[in-house]
PDB file of C-alpha atoms and ligand atoms in Angstrom:
ATOM      1  CA  UNK A   1     -27.614  32.807 -66.539  1.00 94.00           C
ATOM      2  CA  UNK A   2     -30.051  34.705 -68.060  1.00 97.00           C
ATOM      3  CA  UNK A   3     -33.448  34.380 -66.642  1.00 98.00           C
ATOM      4  CA  UNK A   4     -34.085  33.407 -62.607  1.00 98.00           C
ATOM      5  CA  UNK A   5     -37.217  32.690 -62.191  1.00 98.00           C
ATOM      6  CA  UNK A   6     -37.095  32.787 -57.871  1.00 98.00           C
ATOM      7  CA  UNK A   7     -36.642  36.772 -56.297  1.00 98.00           C
ATOM      8  CA  UNK A   8     -38.100  38.289 -53.798  1.00 98.00           C
ATOM      9  CA  UNK A   9     -39.542  41.727 -53.095  1.00 98.00           C
ATOM     10  CA  UNK A  10     -40.170  44.412 -49.963  1.00 97.00           C
ATOM     11  CA  UNK A  11     -43.837  42.956 -50.070  1.00 96.00           C
ATOM     12  CA  UNK A  12     -43.041  39.965 -47.990  1.00 96.00           C
ATOM     13  CA  UNK A  13     -41.242  41.300 -45.205  1.00 95.00           C
ATOM     14  CA  UNK A  14     -38.416  39.742 -44.197  1.00 96.00           C
ATOM     15  CA  UNK A  15     -36.146  40.453 -48.459  1.00 97.00           C
ATOM     16  CA  UNK A  16     -35.223  43.888 -49.148  1.00 97.00           C
ATOM     17  CA  UNK A  17     -36.072  45.915 -52.177  1.00 97.00           C
ATOM     18  CA  UNK A  18     -38.314  47.166 -54.361  1.00 97.00           C
ATOM     19  CA  UNK A  19     -39.332  45.390 -57.534  1.00 97.00           C
ATOM     20  CA  UNK A  20     -37.256  48.690 -59.279  1.00 98.00           C
ATOM     21  CA  UNK A  21     -34.318  47.890 -57.617  1.00 98.00           C
ATOM     22  CA  UNK A  22     -34.709  43.992 -58.719  1.00 98.00           C
ATOM     23  CA  UNK A  23     -35.394  44.377 -61.934  1.00 98.00           C
ATOM     24  CA  UNK A  24     -32.035  47.328 -62.638  1.00 98.00           C
ATOM     25  CA  UNK A  25     -29.607  44.764 -61.335  1.00 98.00           C
ATOM     26  CA  UNK A  26     -31.028  42.169 -62.850  1.00 98.00           C
ATOM     27  CA  UNK A  27     -30.877  43.839 -66.052  1.00 98.00           C
ATOM     28  CA  UNK A  28     -26.334  44.809 -64.805  1.00 98.00           C
ATOM     29  CA  UNK A  29     -26.373  40.602 -64.437  1.00 98.00           C
ATOM     30  CA  UNK A  30     -27.020  40.400 -67.866  1.00 98.00           C
ATOM     31  CA  UNK A  31     -30.926  38.410 -67.238  1.00 98.00           C
ATOM     32  CA  UNK A  32     -33.518  38.768 -69.637  1.00 98.00           C
ATOM     33  CA  UNK A  33     -36.539  36.784 -68.303  1.00 98.00           C
ATOM     34  CA  UNK A  34     -36.637  37.797 -64.772  1.00 98.00           C
ATOM     35  CA  UNK A  35     -39.614  36.288 -62.556  1.00 98.00           C
ATOM     36  CA  UNK A  36     -41.188  37.533 -59.434  1.00 98.00           C
ATOM     37  CA  UNK A  37     -41.961  35.098 -57.127  1.00 98.00           C
ATOM     38  CA  UNK A  38     -42.871  36.490 -53.831  1.00 98.00           C
ATOM     39  CA  UNK A  39     -44.454  34.488 -51.025  1.00 98.00           C
ATOM     40  CA  UNK A  40     -48.204  34.364 -51.638  1.00 98.00           C
ATOM     41  CA  UNK A  41     -50.903  35.769 -49.490  1.00 97.00           C
ATOM     42  CA  UNK A  42     -52.844  33.518 -48.178  1.00 97.00           C
ATOM     43  CA  UNK A  43     -56.929  33.527 -46.146  1.00 97.00           C
ATOM     44  CA  UNK A  44     -55.131  32.784 -42.838  1.00 97.00           C
ATOM     45  CA  UNK A  45     -57.487  32.950 -40.144  1.00 95.00           C
ATOM     46  CA  UNK A  46     -56.680  36.353 -38.837  1.00 91.00           C
ATOM     47  CA  UNK A  47     -55.212  34.880 -35.600  1.00 93.00           C
ATOM     48  CA  UNK A  48     -52.333  33.222 -37.362  1.00 94.00           C
ATOM     49  CA  UNK A  49     -49.908  35.822 -37.754  1.00 87.00           C
ATOM     50  CA  UNK A  50     -48.669  35.306 -41.545  1.00 89.00           C
ATOM     51  CA  UNK A  51     -44.663  37.151 -41.198  1.00 88.00           C
ATOM     52  CA  UNK A  52     -43.101  36.010 -43.960  1.00 94.00           C
ATOM     53  CA  UNK A  53     -45.507  36.741 -47.098  1.00 97.00           C
ATOM     54  CA  UNK A  54     -47.797  38.987 -48.850  1.00 96.00           C
ATOM     55  CA  UNK A  55     -50.562  40.693 -46.469  1.00 95.00           C
ATOM     56  CA  UNK A  56     -54.143  39.588 -49.382  1.00 96.00           C
ATOM     57  CA  UNK A  57     -54.191  44.086 -49.415  1.00 95.00           C
ATOM     58  CA  UNK A  58     -50.739  44.117 -51.028  1.00 95.00           C
ATOM     59  CA  UNK A  59     -52.150  41.700 -53.594  1.00 97.00           C
ATOM     60  CA  UNK A  60     -53.520  44.244 -56.798  1.00 98.00           C
ATOM     61  CA  UNK A  61     -50.669  46.520 -56.284  1.00 98.00           C
ATOM     62  CA  UNK A  62     -47.231  43.373 -56.708  1.00 98.00           C
ATOM     63  CA  UNK A  63     -49.095  42.830 -59.523  1.00 98.00           C
ATOM     64  CA  UNK A  64     -50.548  46.137 -61.565  1.00 98.00           C
ATOM     65  CA  UNK A  65     -46.827  47.606 -60.702  1.00 98.00           C
ATOM     66  CA  UNK A  66     -45.167  45.487 -61.944  1.00 98.00           C
ATOM     67  CA  UNK A  67     -47.278  44.744 -65.252  1.00 98.00           C
ATOM     68  CA  UNK A  68     -46.520  48.917 -65.411  1.00 98.00           C
ATOM     69  CA  UNK A  69     -42.730  47.485 -65.666  1.00 98.00           C
ATOM     70  CA  UNK A  70     -43.045  44.985 -68.107  1.00 98.00           C
ATOM     71  CA  UNK A  71     -44.029  47.700 -70.337  1.00 98.00           C
ATOM     72  CA  UNK A  72     -41.318  50.163 -69.981  1.00 98.00           C
ATOM     73  CA  UNK A  73     -38.967  47.187 -69.956  1.00 98.00           C
ATOM     74  CA  UNK A  74     -40.341  45.548 -73.096  1.00 98.00           C
ATOM     75  CA  UNK A  75     -38.035  44.624 -75.302  1.00 97.00           C
ATOM     76  CA  UNK A  76     -35.096  44.856 -73.163  1.00 97.00           C
ATOM     77  CA  UNK A  77     -35.914  42.852 -70.374  1.00 98.00           C
ATOM     78  CA  UNK A  78     -38.651  39.941 -70.446  1.00 98.00           C
ATOM     79  CA  UNK A  79     -41.334  40.498 -67.072  1.00 98.00           C
ATOM     80  CA  UNK A  80     -42.800  37.068 -65.582  1.00 98.00           C
ATOM     81  CA  UNK A  81     -45.463  37.780 -62.484  1.00 98.00           C
ATOM     82  CA  UNK A  82     -45.720  34.476 -59.927  1.00 98.00           C
ATOM     83  CA  UNK A  83     -45.590  33.347 -56.223  1.00 98.00           C
ATOM     84  CA  UNK A  84     -43.943  30.732 -55.000  1.00 98.00           C
ATOM     85  CA  UNK A  85     -46.155  29.174 -53.009  1.00 98.00           C
ATOM     86  CA  UNK A  86     -46.472  26.183 -50.255  1.00 98.00           C
ATOM     87  CA  UNK A  87     -48.908  23.648 -50.717  1.00 98.00           C
ATOM     88  CA  UNK A  88     -51.513  23.541 -48.370  1.00 98.00           C
ATOM     89  CA  UNK A  89     -54.182  21.655 -48.295  1.00 98.00           C
ATOM     90  CA  UNK A  90     -56.667  24.093 -45.523  1.00 98.00           C
ATOM     91  CA  UNK A  91     -56.220  26.736 -47.716  1.00 98.00           C
ATOM     92  CA  UNK A  92     -54.938  25.865 -51.334  1.00 98.00           C
ATOM     93  CA  UNK A  93     -58.072  26.462 -52.971  1.00 98.00           C
ATOM     94  CA  UNK A  94     -58.631  29.918 -50.600  1.00 98.00           C
ATOM     95  CA  UNK A  95     -56.187  30.907 -52.708  1.00 98.00           C
ATOM     96  CA  UNK A  96     -55.955  30.222 -55.912  1.00 98.00           C
ATOM     97  CA  UNK A  97     -59.783  31.637 -55.889  1.00 98.00           C
ATOM     98  CA  UNK A  98     -58.040  34.610 -54.856  1.00 98.00           C
ATOM     99  CA  UNK A  99     -55.221  35.046 -57.051  1.00 98.00           C
ATOM    100  CA  UNK A 100     -58.466  33.631 -59.772  1.00 98.00           C
ATOM    101  CA  UNK A 101     -58.740  37.429 -61.079  1.00 98.00           C
ATOM    102  CA  UNK A 102     -55.016  38.725 -62.122  1.00 98.00           C
ATOM    103  CA  UNK A 103     -53.112  37.599 -64.965  1.00 98.00           C
ATOM    104  CA  UNK A 104     -50.388  35.478 -62.902  1.00 98.00           C
ATOM    105  CA  UNK A 105     -47.832  33.806 -65.518  1.00 98.00           C
ATOM    106  CA  UNK A 106     -46.872  30.526 -63.318  1.00 98.00           C
ATOM    107  CA  UNK A 107     -45.895  29.227 -59.326  1.00 98.00           C
ATOM    108  CA  UNK A 108     -43.379  27.133 -58.079  1.00 98.00           C
ATOM    109  CA  UNK A 109     -44.068  25.199 -54.702  1.00 98.00           C
ATOM    110  CA  UNK A 110     -41.445  25.881 -52.535  1.00 98.00           C
ATOM    111  CA  UNK A 111     -43.229  24.038 -48.976  1.00 98.00           C
ATOM    112  CA  UNK A 112     -41.934  25.839 -45.941  1.00 98.00           C
ATOM    113  CA  UNK A 113     -44.069  24.506 -43.011  1.00 98.00           C
ATOM    114  CA  UNK A 114     -45.812  20.864 -42.814  1.00 98.00           C
ATOM    115  CA  UNK A 115     -48.964  20.860 -42.650  1.00 98.00           C
ATOM    116  CA  UNK A 116     -51.682  23.473 -42.910  1.00 98.00           C
ATOM    117  CA  UNK A 117     -48.416  25.912 -41.470  1.00 97.00           C
ATOM    118  CA  UNK A 118     -50.317  27.229 -38.420  1.00 96.00           C
ATOM    119  CA  UNK A 119     -48.274  23.937 -35.786  1.00 94.00           C
ATOM    120  CA  UNK A 120     -46.587  22.459 -38.680  1.00 96.00           C
ATOM    121  CA  UNK A 121     -43.292  22.676 -38.275  1.00 97.00           C
ATOM    122  CA  UNK A 122     -40.701  24.890 -39.895  1.00 97.00           C
ATOM    123  CA  UNK A 123     -38.703  22.788 -42.698  1.00 97.00           C
ATOM    124  CA  UNK A 124     -35.898  25.160 -41.016  1.00 96.00           C
ATOM    125  CA  UNK A 125     -35.388  23.573 -38.223  1.00 97.00           C
ATOM    126  CA  UNK A 126     -32.901  20.584 -37.792  1.00 98.00           C
ATOM    127  CA  UNK A 127     -34.411  17.156 -36.870  1.00 98.00           C
ATOM    128  CA  UNK A 128     -33.171  13.560 -36.179  1.00 98.00           C
ATOM    129  CA  UNK A 129     -37.358  12.956 -36.936  1.00 98.00           C
ATOM    130  CA  UNK A 130     -37.585  10.846 -39.492  1.00 98.00           C
ATOM    131  CA  UNK A 131     -41.180  11.543 -39.811  1.00 98.00           C
ATOM    132  CA  UNK A 132     -40.903  14.558 -40.099  1.00 98.00           C
ATOM    133  CA  UNK A 133     -39.409  13.701 -43.033  1.00 98.00           C
ATOM    134  CA  UNK A 134     -41.999  11.037 -44.475  1.00 98.00           C
ATOM    135  CA  UNK A 135     -44.228  13.746 -43.941  1.00 98.00           C
ATOM    136  CA  UNK A 136     -42.178  16.634 -46.240  1.00 98.00           C
ATOM    137  CA  UNK A 137     -42.483  14.179 -49.230  1.00 98.00           C
ATOM    138  CA  UNK A 138     -45.568  13.117 -48.559  1.00 98.00           C
ATOM    139  CA  UNK A 139     -47.020  16.151 -48.444  1.00 98.00           C
ATOM    140  CA  UNK A 140     -44.914  18.568 -51.511  1.00 98.00           C
ATOM    141  CA  UNK A 141     -45.927  14.530 -54.064  1.00 98.00           C
ATOM    142  CA  UNK A 142     -49.847  15.955 -52.973  1.00 98.00           C
ATOM    143  CA  UNK A 143     -48.589  19.631 -54.016  1.00 98.00           C
ATOM    144  CA  UNK A 144     -47.198  18.692 -57.532  1.00 98.00           C
ATOM    145  CA  UNK A 145     -49.740  16.621 -57.942  1.00 98.00           C
ATOM    146  CA  UNK A 146     -52.136  19.455 -57.973  1.00 98.00           C
ATOM    147  CA  UNK A 147     -50.682  20.395 -61.557  1.00 98.00           C
ATOM    148  CA  UNK A 148     -50.194  23.878 -61.379  1.00 98.00           C
ATOM    149  CA  UNK A 149     -46.962  24.339 -60.624  1.00 98.00           C
ATOM    150  CA  UNK A 150     -43.698  25.191 -62.563  1.00 98.00           C
ATOM    151  CA  UNK A 151     -40.814  23.920 -60.416  1.00 98.00           C
ATOM    152  CA  UNK A 152     -40.269  22.321 -56.717  1.00 98.00           C
ATOM    153  CA  UNK A 153     -37.612  25.354 -55.594  1.00 98.00           C
ATOM    154  CA  UNK A 154     -35.567  24.443 -52.810  1.00 98.00           C
ATOM    155  CA  UNK A 155     -36.783  20.416 -53.060  1.00 98.00           C
ATOM    156  CA  UNK A 156     -34.382  19.673 -50.361  1.00 98.00           C
ATOM    157  CA  UNK A 157     -35.131  22.892 -48.133  1.00 98.00           C
ATOM    158  CA  UNK A 158     -36.170  19.778 -45.395  1.00 98.00           C
ATOM    159  CA  UNK A 159     -32.945  19.435 -42.675  1.00 98.00           C
ATOM    160  CA  UNK A 160     -32.879  16.337 -42.179  1.00 98.00           C
ATOM    161  CA  UNK A 161     -29.469  15.264 -40.468  1.00 98.00           C
ATOM    162  CA  UNK A 162     -30.793  11.730 -38.361  1.00 98.00           C
ATOM    163  CA  UNK A 163     -29.657   8.423 -40.826  1.00 97.00           C
ATOM    164  CA  UNK A 164     -29.065   8.569 -44.631  1.00 98.00           C
ATOM    165  CA  UNK A 165     -31.935   5.587 -45.439  1.00 98.00           C
ATOM    166  CA  UNK A 166     -34.558   6.860 -44.629  1.00 98.00           C
ATOM    167  CA  UNK A 167     -33.002   9.411 -46.153  1.00 98.00           C
ATOM    168  CA  UNK A 168     -31.694   8.340 -49.139  1.00 98.00           C
ATOM    169  CA  UNK A 169     -35.230   6.325 -49.513  1.00 98.00           C
ATOM    170  CA  UNK A 170     -37.190   9.581 -48.961  1.00 98.00           C
ATOM    171  CA  UNK A 171     -35.735  12.090 -51.540  1.00 98.00           C
ATOM    172  CA  UNK A 172     -35.111   9.762 -54.415  1.00 98.00           C
ATOM    173  CA  UNK A 173     -39.288   9.010 -53.810  1.00 98.00           C
ATOM    174  CA  UNK A 174     -39.799  13.071 -54.376  1.00 98.00           C
ATOM    175  CA  UNK A 175     -36.874  12.740 -57.146  1.00 99.00           C
ATOM    176  CA  UNK A 176     -39.364   9.890 -58.891  1.00 98.00           C
ATOM    177  CA  UNK A 177     -42.539  11.237 -58.073  1.00 98.00           C
ATOM    178  CA  UNK A 178     -40.855  14.965 -59.723  1.00 98.00           C
ATOM    179  CA  UNK A 179     -39.622  12.684 -62.574  1.00 98.00           C
ATOM    180  CA  UNK A 180     -43.010  10.863 -63.737  1.00 98.00           C
ATOM    181  CA  UNK A 181     -44.974  14.319 -62.722  1.00 98.00           C
ATOM    182  CA  UNK A 182     -42.113  16.740 -65.302  1.00 98.00           C
ATOM    183  CA  UNK A 183     -41.715  19.189 -62.841  1.00 98.00           C
ATOM    184  CA  UNK A 184     -37.590  20.413 -62.822  1.00 98.00           C
ATOM    185  CA  UNK A 185     -36.075  20.509 -59.234  1.00 99.00           C
ATOM    186  CA  UNK A 186     -34.385  24.261 -57.741  1.00 98.00           C
ATOM    187  CA  UNK A 187     -31.140  24.449 -57.429  1.00 98.00           C
ATOM    188  CA  UNK A 188     -31.029  26.946 -54.591  1.00 98.00           C
ATOM    189  CA  UNK A 189     -28.524  29.930 -54.839  1.00 98.00           C
ATOM    190  CA  UNK A 190     -29.238  32.229 -51.759  1.00 98.00           C
ATOM    191  CA  UNK A 191     -28.449  28.313 -49.743  1.00 98.00           C
ATOM    192  CA  UNK A 192     -24.794  28.181 -51.175  1.00 98.00           C
ATOM    193  CA  UNK A 193     -24.624  31.872 -50.637  1.00 98.00           C
ATOM    194  CA  UNK A 194     -25.291  31.228 -47.292  1.00 98.00           C
ATOM    195  CA  UNK A 195     -23.866  28.136 -46.754  1.00 97.00           C
ATOM    196  CA  UNK A 196     -27.762  26.971 -45.070  1.00 98.00           C
ATOM    197  CA  UNK A 197     -28.633  22.368 -45.024  1.00 98.00           C
ATOM    198  CA  UNK A 198     -28.946  22.734 -48.363  1.00 98.00           C
ATOM    199  CA  UNK A 199     -28.128  22.650 -51.475  1.00 98.00           C
ATOM    200  CA  UNK A 200     -28.072  19.207 -49.605  1.00 98.00           C
ATOM    201  CA  UNK A 201     -24.570  16.791 -52.015  1.00 98.00           C
ATOM    202  CA  UNK A 202     -26.176  13.459 -51.155  1.00 98.00           C
ATOM    203  CA  UNK A 203     -29.918  15.253 -52.758  1.00 98.00           C
ATOM    204  CA  UNK A 204     -28.688  16.162 -55.517  1.00 98.00           C
ATOM    205  CA  UNK A 205     -25.808  12.765 -55.955  1.00 98.00           C
ATOM    206  CA  UNK A 206     -30.492  11.160 -56.049  1.00 98.00           C
ATOM    207  CA  UNK A 207     -30.971  13.661 -57.978  1.00 98.00           C
ATOM    208  CA  UNK A 208     -28.240  13.039 -61.439  1.00 98.00           C
ATOM    209  CA  UNK A 209     -29.278   9.512 -60.677  1.00 98.00           C
ATOM    210  CA  UNK A 210     -32.525   9.523 -61.533  1.00 98.00           C
ATOM    211  CA  UNK A 211     -31.846  11.811 -63.739  1.00 98.00           C
ATOM    212  CA  UNK A 212     -34.473  14.575 -62.897  1.00 98.00           C
ATOM    213  CA  UNK A 213     -34.854  18.391 -64.483  1.00 98.00           C
ATOM    214  CA  UNK A 214     -32.718  20.996 -63.132  1.00 98.00           C
ATOM    215  CA  UNK A 215     -33.357  24.755 -62.767  1.00 98.00           C
ATOM    216  CA  UNK A 216     -31.012  27.033 -60.779  1.00 98.00           C
ATOM    217  CA  UNK A 217     -33.435  29.907 -58.988  1.00 98.00           C
ATOM    218  CA  UNK A 218     -31.706  32.563 -57.349  1.00 98.00           C
ATOM    219  CA  UNK A 219     -34.265  32.825 -54.424  1.00 98.00           C
ATOM    220  CA  UNK A 220     -33.198  36.262 -54.249  1.00 98.00           C
ATOM    221  CA  UNK A 221     -34.206  38.286 -51.299  1.00 98.00           C
ATOM    222  CA  UNK A 222     -31.668  41.492 -51.594  1.00 98.00           C
ATOM    223  CA  UNK A 223     -30.925  43.617 -55.213  1.00 98.00           C
ATOM    224  CA  UNK A 224     -27.376  42.583 -55.317  1.00 97.00           C
ATOM    225  CA  UNK A 225     -27.773  38.802 -55.643  1.00 98.00           C
ATOM    226  CA  UNK A 226     -28.239  38.396 -58.771  1.00 98.00           C
ATOM    227  CA  UNK A 227     -24.307  39.701 -58.835  1.00 97.00           C
ATOM    228  CA  UNK A 228     -22.441  36.520 -57.228  1.00 97.00           C
ATOM    229  CA  UNK A 229     -21.242  35.740 -59.725  1.00 97.00           C
ATOM    230  CA  UNK A 230     -18.950  33.330 -58.532  1.00 98.00           C
ATOM    231  CA  UNK A 231     -21.979  31.248 -56.612  1.00 98.00           C
ATOM    232  CA  UNK A 232     -23.675  30.629 -59.715  1.00 98.00           C
ATOM    233  CA  UNK A 233     -20.294  29.672 -61.609  1.00 98.00           C
ATOM    234  CA  UNK A 234     -19.915  26.846 -57.939  1.00 98.00           C
ATOM    235  CA  UNK A 235     -23.416  25.879 -58.279  1.00 98.00           C
ATOM    236  CA  UNK A 236     -23.117  25.027 -61.774  1.00 98.00           C
ATOM    237  CA  UNK A 237     -19.423  23.362 -61.169  1.00 98.00           C
ATOM    238  CA  UNK A 238     -21.500  21.205 -58.753  1.00 98.00           C
ATOM    239  CA  UNK A 239     -24.088  20.301 -61.154  1.00 98.00           C
ATOM    240  CA  UNK A 240     -21.585  19.710 -63.663  1.00 98.00           C
ATOM    241  CA  UNK A 241     -20.002  16.649 -61.636  1.00 98.00           C
ATOM    242  CA  UNK A 242     -22.477  15.169 -60.613  1.00 98.00           C
ATOM    243  CA  UNK A 243     -23.540  15.396 -64.797  1.00 98.00           C
ATOM    244  CA  UNK A 244     -26.660  17.454 -64.640  1.00 98.00           C
ATOM    245  CA  UNK A 245     -26.615  20.292 -67.136  1.00 98.00           C
ATOM    246  CA  UNK A 246     -28.389  23.004 -65.711  1.00 98.00           C
ATOM    247  CA  UNK A 247     -32.357  24.141 -68.103  1.00 97.00           C
ATOM    248  CA  UNK A 248     -32.219  27.671 -69.790  1.00 94.00           C
ATOM    249  CA  UNK A 249     -35.383  28.476 -69.112  1.00 97.00           C
ATOM    250  CA  UNK A 250     -38.150  27.039 -67.155  1.00 98.00           C
ATOM    251  CA  UNK A 251     -41.321  25.844 -69.295  1.00 97.00           C
ATOM    252  CA  UNK A 252     -44.354  27.807 -67.358  1.00 98.00           C
ATOM    253  CA  UNK A 253     -47.812  25.921 -66.774  1.00 98.00           C
ATOM    254  CA  UNK A 254     -50.630  27.143 -67.106  1.00 97.00           C
ATOM    255  CA  UNK A 255     -52.579  27.455 -63.482  1.00 98.00           C
ATOM    256  CA  UNK A 256     -55.994  27.881 -65.223  1.00 96.00           C
ATOM    257  CA  UNK A 257     -56.961  25.778 -67.595  1.00 83.00           C
TER     258      UNK A 257
HETATM  259 ZN1  LIG B 301     -38.099  34.150 -48.364  1.00 68.35          ZN
HETATM  260 ZN1  LIG B 302     -38.149  32.140 -52.119  1.00 68.35          ZN
END
């Protein structure tokens, strides 16, 4: 794939490698548009250890570093500056205020926790609780309605292993809402390469039936991720088998009007 919009850096404390390392590997893999979307800083109370995301004080350096590389690689690689962020009702407005002064190109929605993160259920923890499934879909739909996101990352991140009927009902509700709002869904290559609970074939069957737009995302947490061509081939063949052709380019939505 020539465009990847889902890339992390060392700044989130659980990905490896600086921007330069990702840029070099992306170019080696034939990528032409590289979007960085590190886990966004949020203005939580001091008492909350947001261990897997960028600290707000690192934000200026993230943006300045990427602006410098954008100039340096102009004509060879297009670099975009973004964030992957959850929709947390209590912290979303202050997050938007925090990034407003910076030239951020796009946001992707990646709902890793419910509620406001603090004390909220983690989506990658296995559960048979239907309530968590319903709450996940409700919260993602609320997030999509903000209109600031360009895609929904790993829409099938919720690790629900209960009955199939509620899964189908809820995920169809999610897919229909995304379709109605013209928001592409990301088929996540990190999950595929690591054999995580996502991409979930049951989910992508529904997305195929509902006719959702689909984009591939590396969700790179190490620079060499881009070089796993066999993972990309597997993803494309999984999708083609369902009648889904992934989009080439993601239309980017303005965050601020
Ligand atoms: Zn991550
Ligand atoms: Zn990610």
